[in-house]
Tab-separated table of C-alpha atoms in Angstrom:
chain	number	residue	atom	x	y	z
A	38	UNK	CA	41.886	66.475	170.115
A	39	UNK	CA	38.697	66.531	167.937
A	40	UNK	CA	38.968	62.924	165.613
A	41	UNK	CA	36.537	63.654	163.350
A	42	UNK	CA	36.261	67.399	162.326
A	43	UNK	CA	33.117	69.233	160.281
A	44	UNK	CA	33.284	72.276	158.377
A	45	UNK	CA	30.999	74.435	158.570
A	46	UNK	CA	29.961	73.592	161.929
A	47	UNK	CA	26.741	76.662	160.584
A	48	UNK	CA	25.692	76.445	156.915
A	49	UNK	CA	23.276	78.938	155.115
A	50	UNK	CA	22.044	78.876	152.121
A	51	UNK	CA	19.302	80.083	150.039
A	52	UNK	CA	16.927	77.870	148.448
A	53	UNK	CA	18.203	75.956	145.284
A	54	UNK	CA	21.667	76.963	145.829
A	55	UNK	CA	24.310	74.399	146.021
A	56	UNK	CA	26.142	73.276	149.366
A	57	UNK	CA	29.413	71.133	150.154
A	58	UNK	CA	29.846	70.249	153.553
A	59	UNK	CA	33.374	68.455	154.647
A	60	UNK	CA	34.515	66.345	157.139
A	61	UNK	CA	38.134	64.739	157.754
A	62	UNK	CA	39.050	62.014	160.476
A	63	UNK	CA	42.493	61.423	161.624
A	64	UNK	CA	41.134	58.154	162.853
A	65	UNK	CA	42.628	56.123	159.569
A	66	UNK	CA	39.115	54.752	159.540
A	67	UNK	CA	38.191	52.747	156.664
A	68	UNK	CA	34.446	53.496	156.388
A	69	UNK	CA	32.604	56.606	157.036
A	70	UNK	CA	29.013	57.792	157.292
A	71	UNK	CA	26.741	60.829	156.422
A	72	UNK	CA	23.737	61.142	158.609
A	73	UNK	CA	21.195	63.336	158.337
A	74	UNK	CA	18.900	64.383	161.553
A	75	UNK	CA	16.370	66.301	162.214
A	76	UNK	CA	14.471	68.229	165.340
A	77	UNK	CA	14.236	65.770	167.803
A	78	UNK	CA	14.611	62.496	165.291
A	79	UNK	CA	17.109	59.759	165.292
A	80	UNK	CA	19.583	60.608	162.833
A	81	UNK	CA	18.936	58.514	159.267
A	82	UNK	CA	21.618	56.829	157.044
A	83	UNK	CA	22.390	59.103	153.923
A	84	UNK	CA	24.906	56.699	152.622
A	85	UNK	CA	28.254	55.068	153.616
A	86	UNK	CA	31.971	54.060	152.140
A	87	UNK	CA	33.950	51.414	152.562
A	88	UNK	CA	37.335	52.669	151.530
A	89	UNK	CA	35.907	53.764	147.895
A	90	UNK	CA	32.888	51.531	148.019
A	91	UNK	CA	30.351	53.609	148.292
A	92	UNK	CA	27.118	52.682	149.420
A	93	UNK	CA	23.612	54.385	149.219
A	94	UNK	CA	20.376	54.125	151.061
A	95	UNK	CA	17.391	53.160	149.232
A	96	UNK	CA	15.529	56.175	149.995
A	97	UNK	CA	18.467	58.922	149.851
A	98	UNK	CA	17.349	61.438	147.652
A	99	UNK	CA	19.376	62.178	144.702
A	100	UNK	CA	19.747	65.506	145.650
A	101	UNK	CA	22.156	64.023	147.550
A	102	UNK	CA	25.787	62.763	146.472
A	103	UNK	CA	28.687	62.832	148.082
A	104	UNK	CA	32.993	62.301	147.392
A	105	UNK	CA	35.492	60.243	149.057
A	106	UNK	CA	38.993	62.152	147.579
A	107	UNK	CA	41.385	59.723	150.409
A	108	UNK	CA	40.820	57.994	153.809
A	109	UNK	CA	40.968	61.126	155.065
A	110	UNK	CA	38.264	63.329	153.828
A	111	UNK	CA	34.636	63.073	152.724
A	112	UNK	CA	32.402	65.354	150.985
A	113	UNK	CA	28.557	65.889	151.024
A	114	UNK	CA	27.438	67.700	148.383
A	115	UNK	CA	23.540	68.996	148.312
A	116	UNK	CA	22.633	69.840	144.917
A	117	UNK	CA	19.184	72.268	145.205
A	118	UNK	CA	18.594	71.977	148.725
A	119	UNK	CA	14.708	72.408	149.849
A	120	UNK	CA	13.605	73.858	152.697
A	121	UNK	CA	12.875	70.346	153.916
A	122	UNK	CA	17.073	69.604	153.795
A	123	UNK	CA	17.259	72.056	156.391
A	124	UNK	CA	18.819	69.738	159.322
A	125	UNK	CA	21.844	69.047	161.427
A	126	UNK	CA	24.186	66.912	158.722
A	127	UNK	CA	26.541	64.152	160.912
A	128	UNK	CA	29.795	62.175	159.916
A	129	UNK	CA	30.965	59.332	161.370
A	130	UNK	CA	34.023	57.004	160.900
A	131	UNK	CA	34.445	53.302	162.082
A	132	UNK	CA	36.769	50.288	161.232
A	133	UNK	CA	35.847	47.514	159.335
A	134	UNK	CA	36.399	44.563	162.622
A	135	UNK	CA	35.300	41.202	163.607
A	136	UNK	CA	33.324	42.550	166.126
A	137	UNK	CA	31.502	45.170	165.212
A	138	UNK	CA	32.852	48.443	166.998
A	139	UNK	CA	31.523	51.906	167.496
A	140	UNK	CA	31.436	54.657	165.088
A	141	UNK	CA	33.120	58.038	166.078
A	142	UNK	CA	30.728	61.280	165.103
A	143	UNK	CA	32.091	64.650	164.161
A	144	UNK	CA	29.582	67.642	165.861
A	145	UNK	CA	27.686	68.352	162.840
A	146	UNK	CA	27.138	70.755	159.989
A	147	UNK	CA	23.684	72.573	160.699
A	148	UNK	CA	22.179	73.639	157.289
A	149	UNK	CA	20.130	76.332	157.600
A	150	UNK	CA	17.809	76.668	154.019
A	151	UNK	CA	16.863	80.231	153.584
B	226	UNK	CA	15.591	43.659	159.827
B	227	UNK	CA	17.305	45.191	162.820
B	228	UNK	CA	15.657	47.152	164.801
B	229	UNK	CA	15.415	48.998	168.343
B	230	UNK	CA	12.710	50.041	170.441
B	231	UNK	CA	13.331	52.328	173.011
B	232	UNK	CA	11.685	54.239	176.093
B	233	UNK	CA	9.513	57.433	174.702
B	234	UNK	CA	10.443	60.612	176.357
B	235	UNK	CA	10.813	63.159	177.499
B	236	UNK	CA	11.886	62.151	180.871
B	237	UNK	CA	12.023	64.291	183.469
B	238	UNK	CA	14.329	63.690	186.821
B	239	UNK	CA	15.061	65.126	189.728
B	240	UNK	CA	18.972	65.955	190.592
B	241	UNK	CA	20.100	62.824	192.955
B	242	UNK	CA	16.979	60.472	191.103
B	243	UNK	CA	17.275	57.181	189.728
B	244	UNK	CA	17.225	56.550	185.773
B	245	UNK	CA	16.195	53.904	183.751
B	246	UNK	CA	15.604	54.171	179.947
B	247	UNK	CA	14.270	51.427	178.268
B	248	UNK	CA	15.874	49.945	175.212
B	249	UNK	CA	15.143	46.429	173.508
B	250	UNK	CA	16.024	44.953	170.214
B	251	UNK	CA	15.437	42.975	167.227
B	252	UNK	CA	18.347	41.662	165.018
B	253	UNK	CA	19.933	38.774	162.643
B	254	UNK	CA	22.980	37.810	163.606
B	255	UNK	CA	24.907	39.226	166.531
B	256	UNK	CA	25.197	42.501	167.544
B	257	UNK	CA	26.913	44.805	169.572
B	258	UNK	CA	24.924	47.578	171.310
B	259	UNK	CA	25.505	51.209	172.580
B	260	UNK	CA	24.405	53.844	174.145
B	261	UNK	CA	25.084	57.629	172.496
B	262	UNK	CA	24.243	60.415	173.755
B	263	UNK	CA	23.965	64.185	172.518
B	264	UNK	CA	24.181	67.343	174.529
B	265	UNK	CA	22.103	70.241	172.114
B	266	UNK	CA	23.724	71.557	169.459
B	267	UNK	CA	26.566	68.724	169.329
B	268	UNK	CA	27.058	65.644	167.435
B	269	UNK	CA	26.846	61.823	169.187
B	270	UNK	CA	28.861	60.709	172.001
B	271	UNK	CA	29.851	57.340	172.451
B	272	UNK	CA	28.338	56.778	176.161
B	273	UNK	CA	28.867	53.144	176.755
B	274	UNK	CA	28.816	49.384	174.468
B	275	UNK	CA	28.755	46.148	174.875
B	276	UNK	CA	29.910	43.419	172.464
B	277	UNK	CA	28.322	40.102	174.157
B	278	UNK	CA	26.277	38.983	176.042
B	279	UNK	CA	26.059	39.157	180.036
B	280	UNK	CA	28.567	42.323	179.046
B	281	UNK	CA	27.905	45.386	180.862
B	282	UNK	CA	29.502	48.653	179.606
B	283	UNK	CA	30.087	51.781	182.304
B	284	UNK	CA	31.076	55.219	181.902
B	285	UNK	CA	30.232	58.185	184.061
B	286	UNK	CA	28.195	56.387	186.411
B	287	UNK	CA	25.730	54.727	183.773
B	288	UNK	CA	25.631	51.308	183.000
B	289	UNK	CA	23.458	48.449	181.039
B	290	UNK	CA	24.165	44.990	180.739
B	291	UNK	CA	23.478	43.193	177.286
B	292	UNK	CA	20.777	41.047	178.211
B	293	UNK	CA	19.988	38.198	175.070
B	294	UNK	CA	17.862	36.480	176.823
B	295	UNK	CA	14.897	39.491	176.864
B	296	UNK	CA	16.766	41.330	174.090
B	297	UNK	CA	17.440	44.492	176.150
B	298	UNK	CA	19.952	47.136	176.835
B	299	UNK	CA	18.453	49.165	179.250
B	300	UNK	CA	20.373	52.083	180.374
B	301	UNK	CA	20.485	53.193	184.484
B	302	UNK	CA	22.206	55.484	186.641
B	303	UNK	CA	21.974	55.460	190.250
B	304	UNK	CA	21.829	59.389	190.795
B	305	UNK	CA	21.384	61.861	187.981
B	306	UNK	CA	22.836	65.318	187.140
B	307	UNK	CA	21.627	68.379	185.919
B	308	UNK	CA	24.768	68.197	183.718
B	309	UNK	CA	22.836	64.548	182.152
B	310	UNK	CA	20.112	66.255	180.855
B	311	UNK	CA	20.977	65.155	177.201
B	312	UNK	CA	19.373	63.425	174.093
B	313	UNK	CA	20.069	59.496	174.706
B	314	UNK	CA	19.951	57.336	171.833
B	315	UNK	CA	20.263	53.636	172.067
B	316	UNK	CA	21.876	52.024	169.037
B	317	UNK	CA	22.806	48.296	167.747
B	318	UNK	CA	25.514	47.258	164.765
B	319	UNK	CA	25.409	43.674	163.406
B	320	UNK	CA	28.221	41.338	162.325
B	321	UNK	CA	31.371	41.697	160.037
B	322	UNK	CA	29.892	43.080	157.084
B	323	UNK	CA	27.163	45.114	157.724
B	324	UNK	CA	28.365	48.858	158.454
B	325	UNK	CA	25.312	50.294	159.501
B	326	UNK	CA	24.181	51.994	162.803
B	327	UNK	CA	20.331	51.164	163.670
B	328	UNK	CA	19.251	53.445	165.881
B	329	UNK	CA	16.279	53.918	168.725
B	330	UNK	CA	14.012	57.170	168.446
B	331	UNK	CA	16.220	58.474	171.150
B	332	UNK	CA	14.829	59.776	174.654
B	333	UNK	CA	14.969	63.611	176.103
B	334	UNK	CA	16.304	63.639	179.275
B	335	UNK	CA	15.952	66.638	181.969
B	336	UNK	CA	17.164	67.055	185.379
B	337	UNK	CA	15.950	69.745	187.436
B	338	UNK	CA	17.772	71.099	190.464
């Protein structure tokens, strides 16, 4: 059974017009990731909570922002999306540990800017 | 920083060939290291990890052993698939405390009948 779960897996949208993409985890993980990757690139660090901690990269745009409701679910909203946001959008889920452990990826939200 | 360097593709196999892709590292502290991979259109699969070193992590006939002493990970299989053809992406996570996910470029894989 899928652990972390996406919706849409296919997003369109027209330029400028605002997008929420979801993800939930039955995992019970306390921190979880947007990633954003493009065409054959690695995928790059959007931001990251810690239970409600939330934690932004340096160089996320502020077009960017996202929601963390419960453990469960996380939200990532794109305010005026570009035709350069127009990529494959991952979460991820891992627990907090000693050693540091693997994170878990959902199969993506592909945004499609129109 | 962290940071990992890894073999530039795309690679292109044979069905029944050997792989290696390359994957070395640079980090504080110490990490634990993976291997993901990504079939198109799909998010990351967790292929293989290792928390220490000497470790090696296996899983569907890969494996790499966490080397410290040349800071590598390198990722093998004795006799590839067309089913392997994937994205691989090697991938290192530092101590308690520091959440993130540093990966490689990642390296296109084919395997031809």
């Amino acid at each position: 059974d899928a652990m972390v779960i996406q919706n849409p897996r296919y997003q369109v949208t027209q330029f400028g017009k605002p997008v929420t993409l979801s993800c939930s985890q039955t995992l019970n993980h306390n921190v979880m990731y947007w990633y954003q990757q493009k065409s054959s690139q690695a995928p790059k660090l959007l931001f990251h909570y810690y239970d409600k901690d939330f934690n932004n990269e340096a160089d996320t745009p502020d077009n960017f922002q996202s929601r963390r409701p419960n453990t469960s679910f996380c939200f990532l909203d794109i305010r005026s999306p570009g035709l350069g946001d127009a990529a494959m959008y991952l979460c991820a889920t891992s627990v907090r540990t000693g050693v540091p452990g693997e994170l878990f990826f959902g199969e993506g939200s592909r945004l499609t800017v129109l | 920083g962290n940071s990992v360097t890894q073999m530039e593709g795309p690679v292109t196999l044979s069905e029944e060939a050997f792989l290696t892709i390359n994957c070395t590292y640079t980090a504080t502290g110490y990490p634990s290291l993976f291997w993901y991979v990504q079939y198109p259109g799909e998010g990351l699969q967790l292929l293989l990890k290792a928390t220490k070193a000497d470790d090696k992590g296996s899983n569907k006939g890969f494996e790499a052993t966490y080397r410290k002493e040349t800071t590598s990970f390198h990722l093998e299989k004795g006799s590839v698939q067309v089913s392997d053809s994937a994205v691989y992406f090697c991938a290192l996570r530092v101590n308690f405390g520091n959440e993130k996910l540093t990966f490689g470029t990642g390296t296109r894989l084919t395997i031809i009948p």
